[in-house]
Short mmCIF file of C-alpha atoms in Angstrom, two decimals:
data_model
loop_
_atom_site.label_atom_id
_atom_site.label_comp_id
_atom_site.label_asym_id
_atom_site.label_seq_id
_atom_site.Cartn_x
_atom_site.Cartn_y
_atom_site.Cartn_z
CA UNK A 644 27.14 6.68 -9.03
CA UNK A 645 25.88 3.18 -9.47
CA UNK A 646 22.47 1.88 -9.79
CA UNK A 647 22.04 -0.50 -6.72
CA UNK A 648 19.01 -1.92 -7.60
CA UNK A 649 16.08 -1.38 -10.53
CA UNK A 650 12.42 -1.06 -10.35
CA UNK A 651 10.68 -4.41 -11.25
CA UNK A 652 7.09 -3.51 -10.34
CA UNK A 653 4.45 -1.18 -9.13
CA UNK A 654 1.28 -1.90 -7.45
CA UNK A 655 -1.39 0.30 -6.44
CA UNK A 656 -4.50 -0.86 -4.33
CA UNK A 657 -7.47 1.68 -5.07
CA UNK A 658 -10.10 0.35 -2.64
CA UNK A 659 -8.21 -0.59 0.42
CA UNK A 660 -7.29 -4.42 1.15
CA UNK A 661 -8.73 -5.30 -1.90
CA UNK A 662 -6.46 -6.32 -5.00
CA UNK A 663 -3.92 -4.24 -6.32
CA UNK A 664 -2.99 -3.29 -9.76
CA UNK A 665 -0.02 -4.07 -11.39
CA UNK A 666 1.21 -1.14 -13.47
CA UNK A 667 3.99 0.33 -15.87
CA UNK A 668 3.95 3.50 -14.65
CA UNK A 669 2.58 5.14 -11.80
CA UNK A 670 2.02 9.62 -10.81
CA UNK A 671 3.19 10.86 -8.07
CA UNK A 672 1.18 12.62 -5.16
CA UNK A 673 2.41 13.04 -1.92
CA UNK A 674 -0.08 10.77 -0.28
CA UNK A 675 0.95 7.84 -2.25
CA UNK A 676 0.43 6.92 -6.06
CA UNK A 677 -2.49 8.40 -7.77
CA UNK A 678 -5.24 6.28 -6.51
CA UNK A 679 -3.56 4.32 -4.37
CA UNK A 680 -5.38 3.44 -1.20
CA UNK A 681 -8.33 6.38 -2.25
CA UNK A 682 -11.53 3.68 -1.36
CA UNK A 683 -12.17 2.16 1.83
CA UNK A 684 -15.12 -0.49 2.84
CA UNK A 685 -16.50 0.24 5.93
CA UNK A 686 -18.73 -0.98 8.40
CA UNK A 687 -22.03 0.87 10.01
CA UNK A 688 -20.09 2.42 12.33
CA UNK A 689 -17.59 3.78 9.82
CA UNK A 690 -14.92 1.63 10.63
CA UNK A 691 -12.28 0.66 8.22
CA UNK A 692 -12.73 -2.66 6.83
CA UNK A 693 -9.57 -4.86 5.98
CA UNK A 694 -8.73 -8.52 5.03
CA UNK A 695 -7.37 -8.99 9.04
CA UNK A 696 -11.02 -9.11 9.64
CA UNK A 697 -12.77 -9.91 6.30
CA UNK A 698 -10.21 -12.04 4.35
CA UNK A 699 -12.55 -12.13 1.33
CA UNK A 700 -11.68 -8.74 0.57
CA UNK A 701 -8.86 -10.19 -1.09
CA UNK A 702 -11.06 -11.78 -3.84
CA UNK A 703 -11.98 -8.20 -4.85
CA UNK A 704 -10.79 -7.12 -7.99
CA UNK A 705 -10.20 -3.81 -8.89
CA UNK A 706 -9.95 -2.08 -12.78
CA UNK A 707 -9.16 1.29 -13.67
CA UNK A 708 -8.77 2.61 -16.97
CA UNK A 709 -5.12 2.69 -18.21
CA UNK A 710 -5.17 6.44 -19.15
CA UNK A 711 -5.75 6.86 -15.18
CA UNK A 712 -1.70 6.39 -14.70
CA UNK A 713 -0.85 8.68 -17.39
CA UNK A 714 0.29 12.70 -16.05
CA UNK A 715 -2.27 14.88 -15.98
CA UNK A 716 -5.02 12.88 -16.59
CA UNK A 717 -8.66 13.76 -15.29
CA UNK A 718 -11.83 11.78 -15.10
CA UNK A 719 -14.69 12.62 -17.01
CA UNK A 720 -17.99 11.40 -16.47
CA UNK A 721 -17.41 8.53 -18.44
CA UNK A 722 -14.42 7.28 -16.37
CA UNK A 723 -14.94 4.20 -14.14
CA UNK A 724 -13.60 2.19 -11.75
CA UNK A 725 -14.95 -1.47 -12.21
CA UNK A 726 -15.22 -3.57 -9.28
CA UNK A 727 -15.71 -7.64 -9.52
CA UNK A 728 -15.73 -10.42 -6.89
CA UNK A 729 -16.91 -14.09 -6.97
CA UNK A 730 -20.38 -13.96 -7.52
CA UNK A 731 -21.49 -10.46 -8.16
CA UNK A 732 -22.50 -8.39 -11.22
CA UNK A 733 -19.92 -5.44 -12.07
CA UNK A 734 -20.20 -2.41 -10.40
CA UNK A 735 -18.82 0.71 -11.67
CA UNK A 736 -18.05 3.65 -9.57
CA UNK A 737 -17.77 7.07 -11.18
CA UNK A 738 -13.95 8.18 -10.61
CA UNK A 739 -15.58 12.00 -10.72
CA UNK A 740 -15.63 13.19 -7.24
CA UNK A 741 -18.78 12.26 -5.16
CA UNK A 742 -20.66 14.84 -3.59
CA UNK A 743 -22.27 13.36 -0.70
CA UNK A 744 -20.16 13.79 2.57
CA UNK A 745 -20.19 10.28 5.28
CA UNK A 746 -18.64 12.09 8.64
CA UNK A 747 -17.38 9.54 11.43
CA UNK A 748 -15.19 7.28 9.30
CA UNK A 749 -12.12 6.12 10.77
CA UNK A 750 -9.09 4.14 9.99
CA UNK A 751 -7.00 3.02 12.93
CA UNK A 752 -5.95 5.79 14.77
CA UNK A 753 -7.58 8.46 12.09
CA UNK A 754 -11.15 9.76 11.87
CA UNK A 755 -12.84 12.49 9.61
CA UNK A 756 -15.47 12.55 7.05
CA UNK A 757 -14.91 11.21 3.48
CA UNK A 758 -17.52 10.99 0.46
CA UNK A 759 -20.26 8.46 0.07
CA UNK A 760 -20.09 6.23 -3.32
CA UNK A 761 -24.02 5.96 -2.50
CA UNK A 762 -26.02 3.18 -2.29
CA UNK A 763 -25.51 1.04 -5.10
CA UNK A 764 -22.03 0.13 -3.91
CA UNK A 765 -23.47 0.01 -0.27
CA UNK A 766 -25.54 -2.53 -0.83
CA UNK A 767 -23.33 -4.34 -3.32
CA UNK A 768 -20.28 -4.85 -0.79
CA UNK A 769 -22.96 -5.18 2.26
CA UNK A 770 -24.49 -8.15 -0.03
CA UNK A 771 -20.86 -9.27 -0.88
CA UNK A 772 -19.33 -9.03 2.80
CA UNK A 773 -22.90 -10.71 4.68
CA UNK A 774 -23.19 -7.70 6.79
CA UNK A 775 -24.16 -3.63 6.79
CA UNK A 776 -21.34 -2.00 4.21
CA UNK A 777 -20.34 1.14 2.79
CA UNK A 778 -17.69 2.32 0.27
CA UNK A 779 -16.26 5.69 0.55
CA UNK A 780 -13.22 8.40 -0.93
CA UNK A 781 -10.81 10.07 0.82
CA UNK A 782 -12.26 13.38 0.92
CA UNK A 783 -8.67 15.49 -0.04
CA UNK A 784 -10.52 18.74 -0.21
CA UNK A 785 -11.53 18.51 3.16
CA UNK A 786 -9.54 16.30 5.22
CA UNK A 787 -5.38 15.71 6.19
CA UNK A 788 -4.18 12.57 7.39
CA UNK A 789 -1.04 12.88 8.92
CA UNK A 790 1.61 10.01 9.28
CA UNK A 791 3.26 10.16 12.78
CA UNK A 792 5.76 12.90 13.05
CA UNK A 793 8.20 10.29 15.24
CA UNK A 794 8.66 8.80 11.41
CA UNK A 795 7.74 11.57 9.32
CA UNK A 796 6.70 14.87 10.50
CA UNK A 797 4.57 16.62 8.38
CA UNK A 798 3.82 14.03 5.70
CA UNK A 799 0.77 12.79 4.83
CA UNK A 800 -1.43 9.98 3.40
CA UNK A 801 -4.87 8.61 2.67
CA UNK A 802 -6.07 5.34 3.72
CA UNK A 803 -3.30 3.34 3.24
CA UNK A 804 -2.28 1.42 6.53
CA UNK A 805 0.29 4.27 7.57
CA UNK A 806 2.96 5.56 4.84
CA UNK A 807 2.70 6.67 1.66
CA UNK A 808 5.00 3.74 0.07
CA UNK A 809 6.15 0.68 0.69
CA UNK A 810 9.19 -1.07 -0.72
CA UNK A 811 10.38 -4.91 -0.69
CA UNK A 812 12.98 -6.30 -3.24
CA UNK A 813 13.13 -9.42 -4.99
CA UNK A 814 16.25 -10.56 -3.29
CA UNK A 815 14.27 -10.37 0.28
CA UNK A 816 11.08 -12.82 -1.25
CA UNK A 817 13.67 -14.73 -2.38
CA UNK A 818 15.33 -15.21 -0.24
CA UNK A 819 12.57 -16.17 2.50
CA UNK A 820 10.96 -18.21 -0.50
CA UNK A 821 13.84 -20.53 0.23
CA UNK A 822 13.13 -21.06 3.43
CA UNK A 823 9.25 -21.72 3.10
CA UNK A 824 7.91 -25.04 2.42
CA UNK A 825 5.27 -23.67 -0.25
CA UNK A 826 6.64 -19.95 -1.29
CA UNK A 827 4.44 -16.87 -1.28
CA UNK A 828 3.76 -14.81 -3.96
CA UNK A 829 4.68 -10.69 -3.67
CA UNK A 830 0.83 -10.27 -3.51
CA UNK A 831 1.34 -11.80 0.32
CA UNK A 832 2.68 -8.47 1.31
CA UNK A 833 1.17 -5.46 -1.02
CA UNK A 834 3.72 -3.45 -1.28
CA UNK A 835 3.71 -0.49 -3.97
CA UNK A 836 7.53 -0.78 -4.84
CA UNK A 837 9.32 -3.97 -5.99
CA UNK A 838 13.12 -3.60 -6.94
CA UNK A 839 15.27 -6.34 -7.92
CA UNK A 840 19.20 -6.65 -8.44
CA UNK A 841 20.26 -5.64 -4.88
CA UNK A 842 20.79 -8.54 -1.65
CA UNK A 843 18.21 -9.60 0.11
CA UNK A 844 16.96 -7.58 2.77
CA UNK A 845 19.23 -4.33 1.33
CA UNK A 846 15.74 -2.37 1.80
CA UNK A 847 16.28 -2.59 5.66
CA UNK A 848 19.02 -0.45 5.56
CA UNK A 849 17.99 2.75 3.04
CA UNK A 850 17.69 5.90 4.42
CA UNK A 851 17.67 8.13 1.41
CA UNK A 852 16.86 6.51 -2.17
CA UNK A 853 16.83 8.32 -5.87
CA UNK A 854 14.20 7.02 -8.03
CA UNK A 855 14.37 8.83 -11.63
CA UNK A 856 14.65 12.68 -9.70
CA UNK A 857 12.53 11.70 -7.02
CA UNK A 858 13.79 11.56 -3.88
CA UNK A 859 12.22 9.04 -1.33
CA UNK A 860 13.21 8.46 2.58
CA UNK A 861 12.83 5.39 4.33
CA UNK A 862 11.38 6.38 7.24
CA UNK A 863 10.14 3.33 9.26
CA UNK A 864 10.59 -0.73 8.78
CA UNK A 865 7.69 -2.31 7.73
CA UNK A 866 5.98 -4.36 10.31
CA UNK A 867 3.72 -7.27 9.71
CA UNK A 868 0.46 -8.14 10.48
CA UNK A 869 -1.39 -11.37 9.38
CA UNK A 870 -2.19 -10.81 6.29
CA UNK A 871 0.50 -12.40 4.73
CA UNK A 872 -0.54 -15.55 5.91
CA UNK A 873 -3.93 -14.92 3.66
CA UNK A 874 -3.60 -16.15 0.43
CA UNK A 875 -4.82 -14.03 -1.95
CA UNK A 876 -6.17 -16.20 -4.82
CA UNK A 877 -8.64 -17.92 -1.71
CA UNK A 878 -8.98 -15.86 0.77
CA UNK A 879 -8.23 -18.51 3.12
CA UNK A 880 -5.63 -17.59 5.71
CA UNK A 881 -2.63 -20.38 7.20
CA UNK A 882 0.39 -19.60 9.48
CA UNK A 883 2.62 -18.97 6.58
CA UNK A 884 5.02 -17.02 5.67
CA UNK A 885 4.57 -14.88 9.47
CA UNK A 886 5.60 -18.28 11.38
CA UNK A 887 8.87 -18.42 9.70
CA UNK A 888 9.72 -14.31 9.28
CA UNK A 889 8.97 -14.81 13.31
CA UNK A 890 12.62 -17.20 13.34
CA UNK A 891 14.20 -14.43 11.26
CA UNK A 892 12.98 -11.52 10.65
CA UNK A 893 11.72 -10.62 14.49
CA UNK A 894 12.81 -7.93 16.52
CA UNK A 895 14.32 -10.01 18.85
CA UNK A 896 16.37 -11.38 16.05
CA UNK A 897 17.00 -8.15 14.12
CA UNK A 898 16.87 -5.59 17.29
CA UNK A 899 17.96 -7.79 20.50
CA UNK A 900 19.00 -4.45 22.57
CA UNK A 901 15.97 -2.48 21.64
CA UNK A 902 12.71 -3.04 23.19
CA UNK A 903 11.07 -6.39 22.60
CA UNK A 904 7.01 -5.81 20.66
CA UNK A 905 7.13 -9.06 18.81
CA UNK A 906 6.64 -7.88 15.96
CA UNK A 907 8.19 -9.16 12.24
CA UNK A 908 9.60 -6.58 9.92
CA UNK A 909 9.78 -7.07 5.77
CA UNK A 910 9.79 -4.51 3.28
CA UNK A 911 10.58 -0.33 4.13
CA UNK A 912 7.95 2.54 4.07
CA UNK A 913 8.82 5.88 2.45
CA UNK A 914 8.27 8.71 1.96
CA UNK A 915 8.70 11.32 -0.99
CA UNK A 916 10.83 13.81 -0.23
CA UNK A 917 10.89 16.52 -2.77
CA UNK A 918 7.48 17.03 -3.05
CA UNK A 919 7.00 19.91 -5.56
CA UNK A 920 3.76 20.60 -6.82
CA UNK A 921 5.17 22.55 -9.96
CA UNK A 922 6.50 21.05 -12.84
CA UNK A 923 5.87 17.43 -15.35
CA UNK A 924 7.25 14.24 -15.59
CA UNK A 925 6.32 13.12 -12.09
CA UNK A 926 6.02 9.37 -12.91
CA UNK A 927 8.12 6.23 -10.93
CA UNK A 928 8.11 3.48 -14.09
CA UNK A 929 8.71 -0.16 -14.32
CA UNK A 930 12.71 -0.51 -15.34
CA UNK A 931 13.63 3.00 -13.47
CA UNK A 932 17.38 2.89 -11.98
CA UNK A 933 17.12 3.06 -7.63
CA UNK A 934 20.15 4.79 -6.67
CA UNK A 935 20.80 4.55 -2.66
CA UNK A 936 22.33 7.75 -1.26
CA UNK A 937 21.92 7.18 1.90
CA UNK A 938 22.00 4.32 4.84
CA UNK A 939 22.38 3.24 8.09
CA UNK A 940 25.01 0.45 8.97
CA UNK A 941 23.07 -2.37 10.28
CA UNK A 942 19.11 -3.24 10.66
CA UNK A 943 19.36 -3.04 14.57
CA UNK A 944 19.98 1.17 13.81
CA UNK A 945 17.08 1.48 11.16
CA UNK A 946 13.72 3.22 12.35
CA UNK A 947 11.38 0.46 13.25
#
């Protein structure tokens, strides 16, 4: 079987809607890649931040230690996680687990406890952000956050928006790049996967892809919200790229019989399939063949 496409990229966002990392290599968990999407800034109510409401969460950059993407590794209590913005000193978060418990946090349609990063960060992203702030962990000992079983029953994730992964190919940024007046960086649309060498908008269709063993399903097409239009170098928002993926990219375009949400669709979420928690080697890297086992036969029959 042919490679249809190869794996240009992998990002990873620790502290949610703040910047990602670009990596080599990336573990495998079934929530995601390791540390993907663990943090989340919160407000005093416990409510999820995100750059929809605080776009300056985009100027937030994020710095793990390199050994954190290799198998097997474990923090010690000299492993940090370095956080920087525009204006602010450095602060370092342990990456050993926290033992202070926040209950009431929430993240759209989720809410559970998770663990406090204490005070320092508190006040560091309330001073940052203008107004009352927390940072907090997913607390995996304690808590489950399942993805809806219409999509994926009995799969699970941490604070990432709602999948575990999400994919977008070269060929699709491309290829709306060429419609776009000024184009848009892959940073527009954080997605975790970036494969290039297939046709634009290929993604749409994939049911069942082979990554190295791993088996991933693509379980639901990635709808858009507005951060795209928020550039992430500023932090200032515009109508681009959304106002053009509306003209070709919206379900009215891609799904005219189904029902009509106006929404935009770009990229695919998956999930891993195989799962096993025995056994090495459980690494997606930069350069790894995507083999496509599985799809449907046009974008009006993918899950959306």
């Amino acid at each position: 079987m042919e490679a249809t496409a190869k794996v240009s990229s992998i990002f990873v966002y620790p502290v949610k809607s703040c910047r990602g990392i670009s990596l080599s290599q990336a573990p495998l968990t079934p929530t995601g890649f390791r540390w993907d999407r663990n943090w989340l800034v919160v407000n005093y109510k416990g409510r999820a931040y995100t750059q929809r409401v605080e776009p300056k969460l985009a100027l937030v950059q994020i710095e793990l230690p390199d050994e954190a993407f290799s198998e097997g590794w474990e923090p010690t209590k000299n492993s940090f996680m370095k956080i920087k913005a525009p204006g602010m000193s450095v602060l370092k978060i342990s990456l050993m687990t926290p033992s202070q418990v926040v209950e009431g946090v929430s993240v759209w349609e989720w809410s559970g406890s998770a663990l406090d990063e204490g005070a320092e960060a508190a006040k560091w992203f309330s001073d940052y952000l203008g107004k009352p702030s927390q940072l907090v962990r997913f607390n995996a000992a304690s808590e489950t956050r399942l993805i809806d079983p219409n999509y994926a029953p009995g799969h699970r994730t941490m604070f990432s928006d709602l999948f575990p992964f999400m994919l977008i190919s070269q060929g699709s940024l491309d290829a709306l790049n060429q419609l776009l007046r000024e184009p848009v960086p892959i940073n527009r649309f954080r997605p975790n996967i970036l494969v290039e060498g297939c046709e634009p908008f290929s993604e749409d269709l994939w049911t069942e892809i082979r990554i190295r063993k791993f088996t991933f399903e693509g379980v639901k097409l990635c709808s858009r919200c507005k951060i795209p239009t928020i550039n992430q170098d500023t932090g200032i928002g515009g109508t681009e790229p959304n106002e053009t993926l509306m003209k070709i990219r919206s379900d009215r375009v891609l799904r005219p019989d189904k029902k009509q949400q106006g929404k935009i669709y770009f990229g695919q979420n998956l999930v891993w399939k195989d799962n096993p928690s025995e056994g090495h080697g459980k690494i997606v890297k930069v350069g790894d063949p995507v083999f496509v086992h599985k799809k449907v036969s046009s974008v009006a029959e993918a899950a959306a």
